[in-house]
Structures are given as C-alpha cells and as structure tokens.
Short mmCIF file of C-alpha atoms and ligand atoms in Angstrom, two decimals:
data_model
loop_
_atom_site.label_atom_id
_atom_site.label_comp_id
_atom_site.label_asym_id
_atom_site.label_seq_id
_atom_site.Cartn_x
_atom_site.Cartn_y
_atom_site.Cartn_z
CA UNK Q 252 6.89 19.28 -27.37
CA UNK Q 253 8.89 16.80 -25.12
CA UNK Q 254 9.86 14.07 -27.56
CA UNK Q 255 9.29 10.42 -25.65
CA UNK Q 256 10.88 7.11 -27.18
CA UNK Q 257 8.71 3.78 -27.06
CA UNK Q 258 9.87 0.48 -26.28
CA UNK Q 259 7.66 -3.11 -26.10
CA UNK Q 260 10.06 -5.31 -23.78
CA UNK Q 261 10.33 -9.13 -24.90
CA UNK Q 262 11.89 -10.14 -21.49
CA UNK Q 263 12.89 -9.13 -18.25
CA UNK Q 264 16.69 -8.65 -19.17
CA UNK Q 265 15.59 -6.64 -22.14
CA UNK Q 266 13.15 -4.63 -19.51
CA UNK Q 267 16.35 -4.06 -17.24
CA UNK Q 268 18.90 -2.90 -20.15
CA UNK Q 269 16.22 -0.28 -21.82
CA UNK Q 270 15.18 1.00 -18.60
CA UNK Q 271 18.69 1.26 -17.48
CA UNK Q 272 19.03 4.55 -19.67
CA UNK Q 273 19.34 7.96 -18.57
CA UNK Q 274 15.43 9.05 -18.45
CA UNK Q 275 13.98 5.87 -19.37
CA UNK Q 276 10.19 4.52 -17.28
CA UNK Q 277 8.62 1.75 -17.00
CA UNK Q 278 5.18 1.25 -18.02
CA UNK Q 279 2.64 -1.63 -16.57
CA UNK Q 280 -0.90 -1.25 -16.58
CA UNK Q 281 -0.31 2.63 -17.22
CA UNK Q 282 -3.03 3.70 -14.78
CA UNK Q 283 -0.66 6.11 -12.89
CA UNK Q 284 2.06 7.04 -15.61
CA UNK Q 285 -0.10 7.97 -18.50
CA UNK Q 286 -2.41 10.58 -15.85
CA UNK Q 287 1.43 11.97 -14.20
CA UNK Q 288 2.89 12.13 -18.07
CA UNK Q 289 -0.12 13.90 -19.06
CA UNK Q 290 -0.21 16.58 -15.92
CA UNK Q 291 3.54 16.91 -16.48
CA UNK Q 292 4.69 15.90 -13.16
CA UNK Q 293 7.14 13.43 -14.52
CA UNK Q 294 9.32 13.74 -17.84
CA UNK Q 295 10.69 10.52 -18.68
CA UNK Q 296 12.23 10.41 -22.30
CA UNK Q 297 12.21 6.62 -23.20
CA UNK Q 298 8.94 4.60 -21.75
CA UNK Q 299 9.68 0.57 -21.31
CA UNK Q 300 6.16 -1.27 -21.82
CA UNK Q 301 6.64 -4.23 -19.87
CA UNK Q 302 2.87 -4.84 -19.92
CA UNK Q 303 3.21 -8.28 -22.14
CA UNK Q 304 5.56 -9.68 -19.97
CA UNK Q 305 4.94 -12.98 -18.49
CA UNK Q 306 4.48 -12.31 -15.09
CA UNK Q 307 0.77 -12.57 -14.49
CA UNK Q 308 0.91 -16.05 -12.14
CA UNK Q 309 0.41 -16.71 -8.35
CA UNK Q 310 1.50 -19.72 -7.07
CA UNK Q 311 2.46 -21.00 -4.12
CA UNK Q 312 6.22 -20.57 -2.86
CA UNK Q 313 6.74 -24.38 -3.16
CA UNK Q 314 5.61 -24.05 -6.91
CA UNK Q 315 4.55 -27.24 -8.71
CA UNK Q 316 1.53 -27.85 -6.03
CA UNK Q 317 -2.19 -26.90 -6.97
CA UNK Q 318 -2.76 -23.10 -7.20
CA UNK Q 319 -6.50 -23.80 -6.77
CA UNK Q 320 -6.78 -22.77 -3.44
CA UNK Q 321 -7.09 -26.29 -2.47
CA UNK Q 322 -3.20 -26.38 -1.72
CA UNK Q 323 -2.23 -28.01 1.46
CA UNK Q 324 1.17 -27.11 2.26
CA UNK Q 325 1.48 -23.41 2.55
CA UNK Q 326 4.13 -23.23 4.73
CA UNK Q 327 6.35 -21.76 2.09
CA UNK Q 328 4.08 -19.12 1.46
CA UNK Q 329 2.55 -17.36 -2.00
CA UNK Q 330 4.42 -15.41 -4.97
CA UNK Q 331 2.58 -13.13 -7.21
CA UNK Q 332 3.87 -12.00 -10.42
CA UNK Q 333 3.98 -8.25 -11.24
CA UNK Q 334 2.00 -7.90 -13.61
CA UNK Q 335 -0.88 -9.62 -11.85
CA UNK Q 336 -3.61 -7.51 -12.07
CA UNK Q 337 -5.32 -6.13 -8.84
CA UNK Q 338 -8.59 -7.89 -9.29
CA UNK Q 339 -6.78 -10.97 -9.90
CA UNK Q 340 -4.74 -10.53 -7.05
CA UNK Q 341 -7.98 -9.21 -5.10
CA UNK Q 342 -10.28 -12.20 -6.16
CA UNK Q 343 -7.54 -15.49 -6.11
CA UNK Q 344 -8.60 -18.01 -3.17
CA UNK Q 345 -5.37 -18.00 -1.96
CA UNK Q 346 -5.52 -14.49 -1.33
CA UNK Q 347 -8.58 -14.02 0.10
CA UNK Q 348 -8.73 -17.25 2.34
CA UNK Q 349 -4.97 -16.78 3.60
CA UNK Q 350 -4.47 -13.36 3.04
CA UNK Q 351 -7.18 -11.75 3.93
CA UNK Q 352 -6.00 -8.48 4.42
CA UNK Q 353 -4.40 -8.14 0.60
CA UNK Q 354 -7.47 -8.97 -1.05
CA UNK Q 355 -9.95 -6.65 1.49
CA UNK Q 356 -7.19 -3.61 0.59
CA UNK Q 357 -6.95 -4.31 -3.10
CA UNK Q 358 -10.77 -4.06 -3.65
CA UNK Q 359 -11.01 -1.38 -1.13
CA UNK Q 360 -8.98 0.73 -3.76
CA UNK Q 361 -9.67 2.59 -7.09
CA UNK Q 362 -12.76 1.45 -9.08
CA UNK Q 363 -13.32 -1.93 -10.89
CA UNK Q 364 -12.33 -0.79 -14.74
CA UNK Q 365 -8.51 0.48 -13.05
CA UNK Q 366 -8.27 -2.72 -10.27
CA UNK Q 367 -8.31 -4.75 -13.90
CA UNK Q 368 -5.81 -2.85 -16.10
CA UNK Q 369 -3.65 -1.78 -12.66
CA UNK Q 370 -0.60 -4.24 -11.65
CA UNK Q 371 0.71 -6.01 -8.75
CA UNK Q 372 3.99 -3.65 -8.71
CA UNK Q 373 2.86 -1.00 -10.39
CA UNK Q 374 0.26 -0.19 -7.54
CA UNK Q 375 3.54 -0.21 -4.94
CA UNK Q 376 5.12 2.37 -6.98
CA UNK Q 377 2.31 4.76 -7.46
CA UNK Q 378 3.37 8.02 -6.56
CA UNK Q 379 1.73 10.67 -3.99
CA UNK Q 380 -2.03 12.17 -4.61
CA UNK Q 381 -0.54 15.39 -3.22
CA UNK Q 382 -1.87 18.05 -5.65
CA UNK Q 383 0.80 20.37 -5.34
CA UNK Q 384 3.16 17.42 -7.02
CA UNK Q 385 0.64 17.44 -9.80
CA UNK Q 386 0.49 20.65 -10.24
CA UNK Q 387 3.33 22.07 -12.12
CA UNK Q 388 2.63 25.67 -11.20
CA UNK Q 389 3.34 25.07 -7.38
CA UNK Q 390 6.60 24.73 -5.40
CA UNK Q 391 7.20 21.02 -4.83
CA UNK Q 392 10.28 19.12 -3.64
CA UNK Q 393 9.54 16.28 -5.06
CA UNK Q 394 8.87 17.26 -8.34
CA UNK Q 395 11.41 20.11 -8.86
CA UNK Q 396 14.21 19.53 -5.72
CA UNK Q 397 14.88 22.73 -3.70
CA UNK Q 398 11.72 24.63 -4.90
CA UNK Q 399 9.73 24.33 -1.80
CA UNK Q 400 6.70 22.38 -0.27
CA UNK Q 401 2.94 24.47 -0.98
CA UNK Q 402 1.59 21.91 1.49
CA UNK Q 403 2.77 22.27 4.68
CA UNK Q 404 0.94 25.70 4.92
CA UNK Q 405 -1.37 24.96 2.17
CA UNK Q 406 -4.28 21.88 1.56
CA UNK Q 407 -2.36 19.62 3.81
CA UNK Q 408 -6.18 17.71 4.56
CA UNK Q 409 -4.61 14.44 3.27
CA UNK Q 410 -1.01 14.63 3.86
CA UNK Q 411 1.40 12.67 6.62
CA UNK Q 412 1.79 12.94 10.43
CA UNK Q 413 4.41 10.40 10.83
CA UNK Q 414 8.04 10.35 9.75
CA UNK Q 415 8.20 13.65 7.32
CA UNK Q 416 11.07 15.41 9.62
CA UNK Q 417 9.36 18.62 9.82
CA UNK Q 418 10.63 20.71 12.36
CA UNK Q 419 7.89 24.13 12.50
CA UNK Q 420 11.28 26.14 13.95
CA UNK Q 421 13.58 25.61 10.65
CA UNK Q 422 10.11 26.27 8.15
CA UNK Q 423 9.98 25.16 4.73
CA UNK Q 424 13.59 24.05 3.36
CA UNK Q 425 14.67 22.51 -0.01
CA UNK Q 426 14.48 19.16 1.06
CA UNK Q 427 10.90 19.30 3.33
CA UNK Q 428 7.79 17.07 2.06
CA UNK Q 429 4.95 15.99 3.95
CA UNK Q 430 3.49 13.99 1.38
CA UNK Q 431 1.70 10.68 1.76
CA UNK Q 432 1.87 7.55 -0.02
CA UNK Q 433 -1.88 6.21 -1.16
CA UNK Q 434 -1.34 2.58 -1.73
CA UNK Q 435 -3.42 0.49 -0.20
CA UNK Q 436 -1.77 -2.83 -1.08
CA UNK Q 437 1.60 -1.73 -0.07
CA UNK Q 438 -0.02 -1.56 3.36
CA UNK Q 439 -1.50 -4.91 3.60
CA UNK Q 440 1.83 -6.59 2.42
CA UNK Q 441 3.85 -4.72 5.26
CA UNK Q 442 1.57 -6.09 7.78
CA UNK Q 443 2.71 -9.70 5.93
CA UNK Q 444 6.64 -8.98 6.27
CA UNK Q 445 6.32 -9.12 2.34
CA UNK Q 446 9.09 -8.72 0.08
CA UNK Q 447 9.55 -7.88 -4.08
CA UNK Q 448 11.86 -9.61 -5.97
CA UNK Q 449 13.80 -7.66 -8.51
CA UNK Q 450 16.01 -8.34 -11.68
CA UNK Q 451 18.28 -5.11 -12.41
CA UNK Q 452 22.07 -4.32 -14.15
CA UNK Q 453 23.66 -6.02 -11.10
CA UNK Q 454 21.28 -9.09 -10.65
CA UNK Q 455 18.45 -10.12 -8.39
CA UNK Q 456 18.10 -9.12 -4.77
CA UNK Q 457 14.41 -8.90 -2.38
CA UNK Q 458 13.65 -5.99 -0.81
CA UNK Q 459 11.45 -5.62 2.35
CA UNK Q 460 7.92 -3.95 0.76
CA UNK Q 461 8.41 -1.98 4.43
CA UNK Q 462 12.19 -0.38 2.75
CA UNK Q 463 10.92 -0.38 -0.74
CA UNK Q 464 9.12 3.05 -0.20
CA UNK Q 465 10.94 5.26 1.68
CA UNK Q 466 10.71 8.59 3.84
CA UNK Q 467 11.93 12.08 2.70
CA UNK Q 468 14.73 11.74 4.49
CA UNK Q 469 17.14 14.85 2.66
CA UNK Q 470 15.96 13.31 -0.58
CA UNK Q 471 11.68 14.08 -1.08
CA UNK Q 472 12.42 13.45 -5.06
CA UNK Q 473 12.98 9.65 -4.22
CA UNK Q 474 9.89 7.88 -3.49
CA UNK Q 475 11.66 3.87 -3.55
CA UNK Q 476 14.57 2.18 -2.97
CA UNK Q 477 14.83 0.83 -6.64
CA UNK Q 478 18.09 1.04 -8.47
CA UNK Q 479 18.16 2.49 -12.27
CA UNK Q 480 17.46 -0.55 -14.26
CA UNK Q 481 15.46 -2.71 -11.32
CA UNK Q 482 12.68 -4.55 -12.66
CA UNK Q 483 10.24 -5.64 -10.01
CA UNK Q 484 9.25 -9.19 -11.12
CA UNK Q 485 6.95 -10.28 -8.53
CA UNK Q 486 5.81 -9.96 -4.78
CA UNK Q 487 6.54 -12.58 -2.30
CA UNK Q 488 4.26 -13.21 0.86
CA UNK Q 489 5.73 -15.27 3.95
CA UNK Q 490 4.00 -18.32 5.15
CA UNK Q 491 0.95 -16.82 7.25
CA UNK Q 492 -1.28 -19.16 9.65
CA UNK Q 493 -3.45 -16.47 11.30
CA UNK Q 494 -6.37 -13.83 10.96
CA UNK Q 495 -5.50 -10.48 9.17
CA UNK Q 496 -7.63 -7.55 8.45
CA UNK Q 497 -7.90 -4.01 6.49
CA UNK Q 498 -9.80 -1.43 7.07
CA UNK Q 499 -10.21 1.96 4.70
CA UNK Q 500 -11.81 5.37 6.39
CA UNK Q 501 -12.26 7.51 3.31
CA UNK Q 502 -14.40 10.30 2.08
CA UNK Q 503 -16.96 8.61 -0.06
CA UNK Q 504 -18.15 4.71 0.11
CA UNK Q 505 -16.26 4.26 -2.93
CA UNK Q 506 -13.11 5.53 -5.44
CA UNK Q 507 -11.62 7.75 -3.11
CA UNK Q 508 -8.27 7.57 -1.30
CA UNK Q 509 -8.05 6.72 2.50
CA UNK Q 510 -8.12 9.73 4.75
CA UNK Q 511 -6.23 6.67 7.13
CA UNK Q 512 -6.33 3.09 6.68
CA UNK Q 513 -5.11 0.19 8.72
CA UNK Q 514 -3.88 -3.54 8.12
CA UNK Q 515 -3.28 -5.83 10.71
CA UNK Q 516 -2.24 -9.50 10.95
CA UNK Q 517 -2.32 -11.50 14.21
CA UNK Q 518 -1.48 -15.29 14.77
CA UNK Q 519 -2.06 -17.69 18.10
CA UNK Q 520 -0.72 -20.19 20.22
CA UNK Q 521 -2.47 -23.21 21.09
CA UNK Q 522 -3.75 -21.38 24.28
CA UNK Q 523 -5.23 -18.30 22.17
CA UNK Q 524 -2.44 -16.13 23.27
CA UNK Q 525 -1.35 -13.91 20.48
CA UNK Q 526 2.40 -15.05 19.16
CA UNK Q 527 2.94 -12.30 16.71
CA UNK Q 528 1.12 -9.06 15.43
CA UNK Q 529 1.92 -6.74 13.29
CA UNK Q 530 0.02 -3.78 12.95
CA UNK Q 531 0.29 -0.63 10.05
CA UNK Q 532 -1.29 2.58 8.87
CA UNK Q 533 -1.61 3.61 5.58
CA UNK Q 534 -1.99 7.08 4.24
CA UNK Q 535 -0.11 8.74 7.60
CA UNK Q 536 3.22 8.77 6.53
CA UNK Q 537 5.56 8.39 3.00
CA UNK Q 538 5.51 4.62 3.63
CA UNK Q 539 3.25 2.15 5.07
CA UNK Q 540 3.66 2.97 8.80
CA UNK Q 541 4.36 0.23 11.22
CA UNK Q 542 3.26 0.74 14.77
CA UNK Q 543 5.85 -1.55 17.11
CA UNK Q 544 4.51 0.12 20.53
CA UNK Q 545 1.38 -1.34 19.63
CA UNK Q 546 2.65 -4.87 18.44
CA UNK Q 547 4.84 -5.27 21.65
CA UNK Q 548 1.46 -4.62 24.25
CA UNK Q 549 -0.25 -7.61 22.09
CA UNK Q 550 2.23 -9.67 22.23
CA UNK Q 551 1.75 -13.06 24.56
CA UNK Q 552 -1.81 -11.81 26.09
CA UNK Q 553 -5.54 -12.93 24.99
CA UNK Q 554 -7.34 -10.81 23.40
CA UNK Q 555 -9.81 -8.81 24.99
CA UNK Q 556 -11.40 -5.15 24.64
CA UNK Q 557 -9.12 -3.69 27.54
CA UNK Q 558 -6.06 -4.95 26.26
CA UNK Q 559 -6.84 -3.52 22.74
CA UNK Q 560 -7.96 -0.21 23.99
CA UNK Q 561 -4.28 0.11 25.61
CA UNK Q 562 -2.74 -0.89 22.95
CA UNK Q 563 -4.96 1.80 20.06
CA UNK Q 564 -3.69 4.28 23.05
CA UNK Q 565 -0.33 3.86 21.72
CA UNK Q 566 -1.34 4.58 17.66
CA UNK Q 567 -0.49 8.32 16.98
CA UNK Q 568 2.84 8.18 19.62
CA UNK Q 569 5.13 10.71 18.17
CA UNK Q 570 2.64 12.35 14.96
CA UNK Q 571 3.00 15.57 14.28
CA UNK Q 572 0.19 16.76 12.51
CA UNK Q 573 -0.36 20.37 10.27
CA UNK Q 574 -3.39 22.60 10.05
CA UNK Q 575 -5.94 20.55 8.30
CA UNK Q 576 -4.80 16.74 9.62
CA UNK Q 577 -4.54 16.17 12.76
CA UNK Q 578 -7.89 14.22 12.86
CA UNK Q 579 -5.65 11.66 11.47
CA UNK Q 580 -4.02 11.24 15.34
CA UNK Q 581 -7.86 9.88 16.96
CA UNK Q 582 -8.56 8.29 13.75
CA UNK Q 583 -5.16 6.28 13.86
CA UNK Q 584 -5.85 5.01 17.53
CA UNK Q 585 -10.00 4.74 17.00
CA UNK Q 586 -8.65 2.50 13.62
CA UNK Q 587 -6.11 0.71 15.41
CA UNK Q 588 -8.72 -0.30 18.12
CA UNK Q 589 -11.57 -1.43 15.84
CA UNK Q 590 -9.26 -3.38 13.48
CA UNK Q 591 -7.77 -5.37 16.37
CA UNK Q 592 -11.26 -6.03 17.43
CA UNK Q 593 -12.64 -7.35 14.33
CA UNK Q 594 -9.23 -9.21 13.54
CA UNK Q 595 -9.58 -11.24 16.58
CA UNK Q 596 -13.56 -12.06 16.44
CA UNK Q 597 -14.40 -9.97 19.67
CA UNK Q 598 -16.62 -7.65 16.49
CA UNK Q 599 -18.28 -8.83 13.81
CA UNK Q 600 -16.89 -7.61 10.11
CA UNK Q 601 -18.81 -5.03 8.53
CA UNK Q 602 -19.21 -7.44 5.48
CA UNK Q 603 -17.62 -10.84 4.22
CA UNK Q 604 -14.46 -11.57 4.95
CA UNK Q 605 -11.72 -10.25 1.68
CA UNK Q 606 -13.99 -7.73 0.01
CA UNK Q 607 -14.53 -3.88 0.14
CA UNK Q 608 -17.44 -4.81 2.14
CA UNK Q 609 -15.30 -5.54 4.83
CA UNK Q 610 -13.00 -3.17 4.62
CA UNK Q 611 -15.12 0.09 5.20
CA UNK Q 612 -15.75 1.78 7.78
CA UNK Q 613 -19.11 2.52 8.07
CA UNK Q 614 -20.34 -0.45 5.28
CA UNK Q 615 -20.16 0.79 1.37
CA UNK Q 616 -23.37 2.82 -0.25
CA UNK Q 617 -26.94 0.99 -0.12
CA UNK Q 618 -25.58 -1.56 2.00
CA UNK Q 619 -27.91 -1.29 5.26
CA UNK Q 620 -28.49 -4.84 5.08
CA UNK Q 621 -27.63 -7.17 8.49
CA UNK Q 622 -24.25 -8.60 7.85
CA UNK Q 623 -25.37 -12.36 8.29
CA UNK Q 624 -27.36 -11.74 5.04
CA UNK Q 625 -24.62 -10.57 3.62
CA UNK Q 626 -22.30 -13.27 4.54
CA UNK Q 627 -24.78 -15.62 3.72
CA UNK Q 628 -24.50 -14.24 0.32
CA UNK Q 629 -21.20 -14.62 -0.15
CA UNK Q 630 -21.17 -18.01 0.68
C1 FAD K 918 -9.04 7.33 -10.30
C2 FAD K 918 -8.04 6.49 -9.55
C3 FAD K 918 -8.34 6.09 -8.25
C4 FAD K 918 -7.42 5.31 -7.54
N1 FAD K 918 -7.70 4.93 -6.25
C5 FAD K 918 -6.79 4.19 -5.56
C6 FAD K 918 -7.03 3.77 -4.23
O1 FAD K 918 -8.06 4.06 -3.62
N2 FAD K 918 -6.08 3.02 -3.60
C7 FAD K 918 -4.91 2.67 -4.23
O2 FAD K 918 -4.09 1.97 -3.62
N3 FAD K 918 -4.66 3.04 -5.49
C8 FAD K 918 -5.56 3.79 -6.15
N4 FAD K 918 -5.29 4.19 -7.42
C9 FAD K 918 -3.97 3.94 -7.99
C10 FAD K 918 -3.90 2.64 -8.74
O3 FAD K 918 -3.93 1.59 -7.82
C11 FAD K 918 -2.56 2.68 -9.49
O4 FAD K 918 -2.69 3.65 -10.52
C12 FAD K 918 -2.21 1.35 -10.08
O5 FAD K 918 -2.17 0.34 -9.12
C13 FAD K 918 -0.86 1.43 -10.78
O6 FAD K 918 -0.61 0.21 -11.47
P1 FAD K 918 -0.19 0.24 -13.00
O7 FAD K 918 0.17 -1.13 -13.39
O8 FAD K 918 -1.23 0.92 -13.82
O9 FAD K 918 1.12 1.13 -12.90
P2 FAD K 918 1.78 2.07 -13.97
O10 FAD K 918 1.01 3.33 -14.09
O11 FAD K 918 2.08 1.33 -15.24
O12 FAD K 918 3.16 2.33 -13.23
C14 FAD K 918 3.21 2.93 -11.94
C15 FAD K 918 4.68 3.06 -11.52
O13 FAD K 918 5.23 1.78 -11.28
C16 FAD K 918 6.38 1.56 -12.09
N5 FAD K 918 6.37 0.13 -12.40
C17 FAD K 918 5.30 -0.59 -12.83
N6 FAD K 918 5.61 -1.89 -12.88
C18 FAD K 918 6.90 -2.00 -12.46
C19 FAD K 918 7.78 -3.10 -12.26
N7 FAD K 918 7.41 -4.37 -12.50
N8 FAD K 918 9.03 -2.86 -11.80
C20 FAD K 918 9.43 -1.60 -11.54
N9 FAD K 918 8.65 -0.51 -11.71
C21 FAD K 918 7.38 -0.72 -12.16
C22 FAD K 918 6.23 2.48 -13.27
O14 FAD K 918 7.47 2.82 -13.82
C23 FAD K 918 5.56 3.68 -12.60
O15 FAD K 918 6.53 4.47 -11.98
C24 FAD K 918 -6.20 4.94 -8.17
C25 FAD K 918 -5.93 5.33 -9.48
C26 FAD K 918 -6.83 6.11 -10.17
C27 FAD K 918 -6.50 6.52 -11.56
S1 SF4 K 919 4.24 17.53 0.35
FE1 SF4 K 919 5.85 16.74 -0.97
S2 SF4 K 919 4.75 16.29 -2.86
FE2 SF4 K 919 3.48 17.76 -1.71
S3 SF4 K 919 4.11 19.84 -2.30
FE3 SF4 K 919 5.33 19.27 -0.54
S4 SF4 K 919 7.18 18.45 -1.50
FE4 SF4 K 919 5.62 18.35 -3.06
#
C-alpha cells in the first residue's frame, strides 16, 4: 500500500506552499492523475486539490471591458484562468471568433463528459500516451531514469520524429525517449505565442507555452519547465487580428489521440500579403513543434496553392522517424499544406469554423452532409 496525503487548497499561496513538499501533486480536474495514480506510473505522496480554486474566468487582457464577446478593444489580448474547463474554453465567443484555432483543438480532443471536468492547465501538463510509460512492467526513462526506452524498437506507431536526439549508432541509453506529447491545446496556443502565468516559492514569472514542455534533452523524466511549488494560474493569449486553424488526423472520427495534428495562425497586410505565420505540429515531437522553414517562405507573399505547396515541402526537414512512424513525415507536409489552404480561404473548412467539425480530416462520423448545410446550421 503506498500511503497518499490529501489536501483541499483555499488559495493559490496555500496551493504553492503544500505542493512545494518533497512528493507532493497537484490535482485539477483529475482526468489524467487519477488514471496515471491508478496504473502506477506516478507515485506522488501528498495530492494538492486545487480544483475549488477561483480560477475559472476569461476575460479580456484589458479586464473590466465586456467578456461577452461583444468586446471591442482586443488589442490586449484574452486571459483564461486554469481551471477553466475545456468546453468552456472550447465554446466562449471570444475563443472561437478570435481564436479559432484553440476552440477547433479543444473540441477536437477527448470526449464531451472529460472536455467538462478537464482544465485549462491541467490539459498542458498531461503526460505522454506512450504505453510503455504506463506500463510499469516495461523499461521506461521517463518513468524509472536509466532503465531503458521499450519504444524505440517496440510499438513506436504513435511516438515522435522530431527533436528526441536519437542517434541509431549509440542505441538505447539511460537518458533516450522518443515519446510524444498528446495535447492538443498546447498546440493551438504555440501557434498564438501564448504564455502561462505562474505563482510558485519565489513569485510569479510567464513562461512561453512553446518552453513550458520541453524535449528529452539528458533528462526524459522531466516533461515541463515548472519549478517545485509553481502553480499555473492561468493562460495568456497575445492580441491576434488574423485567421487561425487546427486540424486533427487521428484513427477514429472521435476520442482518439492525433496520429499528427497541425495549428496554424496567419495575419495580413492591407495588400493581402501575409505579415506573420506561425505554423506547428502536434503529436511529432515532446513539445508542440514549430516549423520556422515553413513560416519564413510565407512570409510577405499572397497566398496561393504554389506558394503553399513549397512551403508543406519544407514540413518533415530534419525527422527522423522509427519502424512504425514514419508516415508521420508525408502526413506532416500533406497537413501543413491543407491547413495553410483552408486558413487562408483558397479551401473550404470541412465544417464550421471552431468546432471538431472543422478540425478533422476527413469530416467526423455520419457527417456526409455538404458543408454549406452545415454552416448554415451553425449559424
Ligand atoms: C479517454 C481520454 C481521452 C483523451 N483524449 C485527448 C485528446 O484527444 N486530446 C487531448 O489533448 N487530450 C486528451 N485527453 C487528455 C485530457 O485532455 C487531460 O486528461 C485533461 O486535459 C487534463 O486536465 P485535468 O484538469 O483533468 O488535469 P489533472 O489530471 O488534474 O492534472 C494533469 C497534470 O497537470 C497538473 N496540473 C493541473 N493543474 C495545474 C496547475 N494549475 N498548475 C500546475 N500544475 C497543474 C497536475 O499536477 C497533473 O500533473 C484525454 C483523456 C482521456 C482520459
Ligand atoms: S518513449 Fe519515453 S515514455 Fe516511452 S518507453 Fe521510451 S522512455 Fe518511456
């Protein structure tokens, strides 16, 4: 029996001092703790529920102005609390009509019962779906450092091609993982330059969503960039004037994982020239994966087909890929090139604009119909 402490927080700074202890966790919605507590992937000793907390509000930056939707002056951009549950985060008109992209990857994800107990932060800091990690019988570096990775010559269907450091020459050492992160949401909010804001023992500081999760790097045990004691207490999303986009290839139409998934947000000039892109893969790599090649060809040109096929060209540059993934490397560029399509109008959406709908490849089960019915449904 592994005895396990309980703790209801009454504030942040109480959140930060409990979970500052030697084996301590934080709990949110409890959607990914309570399944890796019960599979015995993770051991903490002390759980902080930080679950009543209040931290459930989006608002815009400049707060005191309408959170309706109706807001006029979002220049200063949107903060969500962390504790805001996906489908609130998913479903709030400020989402989906300026941040298009959040809301299509948020509903994209999971299945309607976990979007509404799942939270805002705790969906960043989900950990890998790799089975070996939840699977205490196998050798995994993340879950026990320096006992080995089962995947990279095991079920490696799902896993990275982008930043895991594996050299084929040097083999399996202690530090080697190949793992993936699932988010969806984390990758949507790296194509936003999004930040978190934390309260921990030393104070407050932001963090970059993009440096928040990080890459094996000599260290496959730590997933994030968090401090002992940081409490994330909510997400912050720039000012954003232009047209953004996810899109989610996966196994099934619905509650599964992506196989690779892609967010992209693109703004214009007064002449239609694109002024700044930013373009990122999800499920390729331990963190969202930006794609700069690509972002520098858009850069200052109109969109067309051609210029978008040149720049997809560019989407698996330097993957390395393992027995059962590299499909991922002509998914990544056929994902890249349809998402920069749709993003700039040159093809239609699959489906209304900030719902799963949209972002699916291929449309979601029993939904054949022509998309300006849909559409005209949503409206
Ligand atoms: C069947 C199933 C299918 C799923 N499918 C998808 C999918 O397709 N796409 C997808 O993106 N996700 C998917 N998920 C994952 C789901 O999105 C996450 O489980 C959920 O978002 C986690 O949120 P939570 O509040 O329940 O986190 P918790 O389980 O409470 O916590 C998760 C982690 O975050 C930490 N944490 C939570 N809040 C804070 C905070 N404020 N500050 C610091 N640390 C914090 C916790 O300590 C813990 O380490 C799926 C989950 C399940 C069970
Ligand atoms: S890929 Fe990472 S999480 Fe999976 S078995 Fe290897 S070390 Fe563990």
């Amino acid at each position: 029996m592994h005895p396990l402490s309980y703790h209801r927080a009454t504030s942040v700074s109480d959140a930060v001092t409990e979970s500052s202890q030697p084996g301590a966790a934080l709990i949110a919605g409890g959607t990914s703790v309570v399944d890796l507590l019960k599979e015995g992937s993770i051991g903490p000793s002390h759980l902080v529920d930080i679950s009543r907390l209040a931290l459930d509000e989006i608002r815009p930056a400049d707060s005191g102005a309408d959170d309706s939707g109706a807001h006029s002056g979002l220049d200063t951009g949107v903060l969500v609390g962390a504790l805001v549950s996906n489908t609130a985060l998913a479903e709030h008109p400020l989402i989906v009509e300026r941040y298009t992209a959040v809301s299509e990857a948020v509903h994209s994800g999971a299945t309607q019962q976990i979007r509404g107990m799942a939270s805002s932060a705790g969906n960043l800091l989900q950990r890998t779906r790799c089975p070996y990690f939840r699977d205490p019988d196998q050798a995994c570096n993340k879950r026990e450092p320096g006992s080995g990775c089962a995947a990279v010559h095991g079920f490696n269907r799902m896993h990275a091609i982008f930043g895991h450091g594996y050299d084929p020459s040097e083999g399996v050492g202690p530090t080697t993982c190949i793992a993936a992160h699932p988010s969806d949401l984390a990758v949507a909010l790296v194509a936003f330059d999004a930040l978190v804001h934390v309260e921990g023992p030393e104070g407050a500081r932001s963090i970059p969503v993009h440096e928040l999760l990080r890459l094996p790097e000599g260290h496959p045990e730590a997933d994030f960039t968090l401090r002992p004691g940081e409490v994330i207490t909510e997400l912050a999303l720039p000012p954003f004037a232009g047209r953004s986009h996810y899109l989610k290839v996966r196994d099934r139409a619905s509650f599964a994982y992506a196989l690779v998934s892609c967010a992209a947000t693109l703004e214009f000039d007064d002449d239609g020239r694109i002024s700044r892109a930013r373009v990122a893969l999800g499920s390729v790599a331990a963190r969202p994966w930006r794609l700069p090649a690509v972002e520098q060809i858009l850069v200052g040109e109109l969109p067309s087909a051609e210029l978008f096929a040149a720049a997809a060209a560019r989407a698996s540059d330097g993957s390395v890929a393992f027995s059962m993934n590299s499909y991922k490397r002509p998914f990544s560029r056929s994902i890249v090139r349809r998402i920069l399509s749709q993003t700039a109008g040159l093809e239609p959406l699959p489906g209304p604009p900030g719902t799963a709908l949209s972002a699916s490849v291929g449309g979601l089960a029993g939904t054949t119909r022509p998309r300006d019915e849909l559409v005209g449904e949503a409206s």
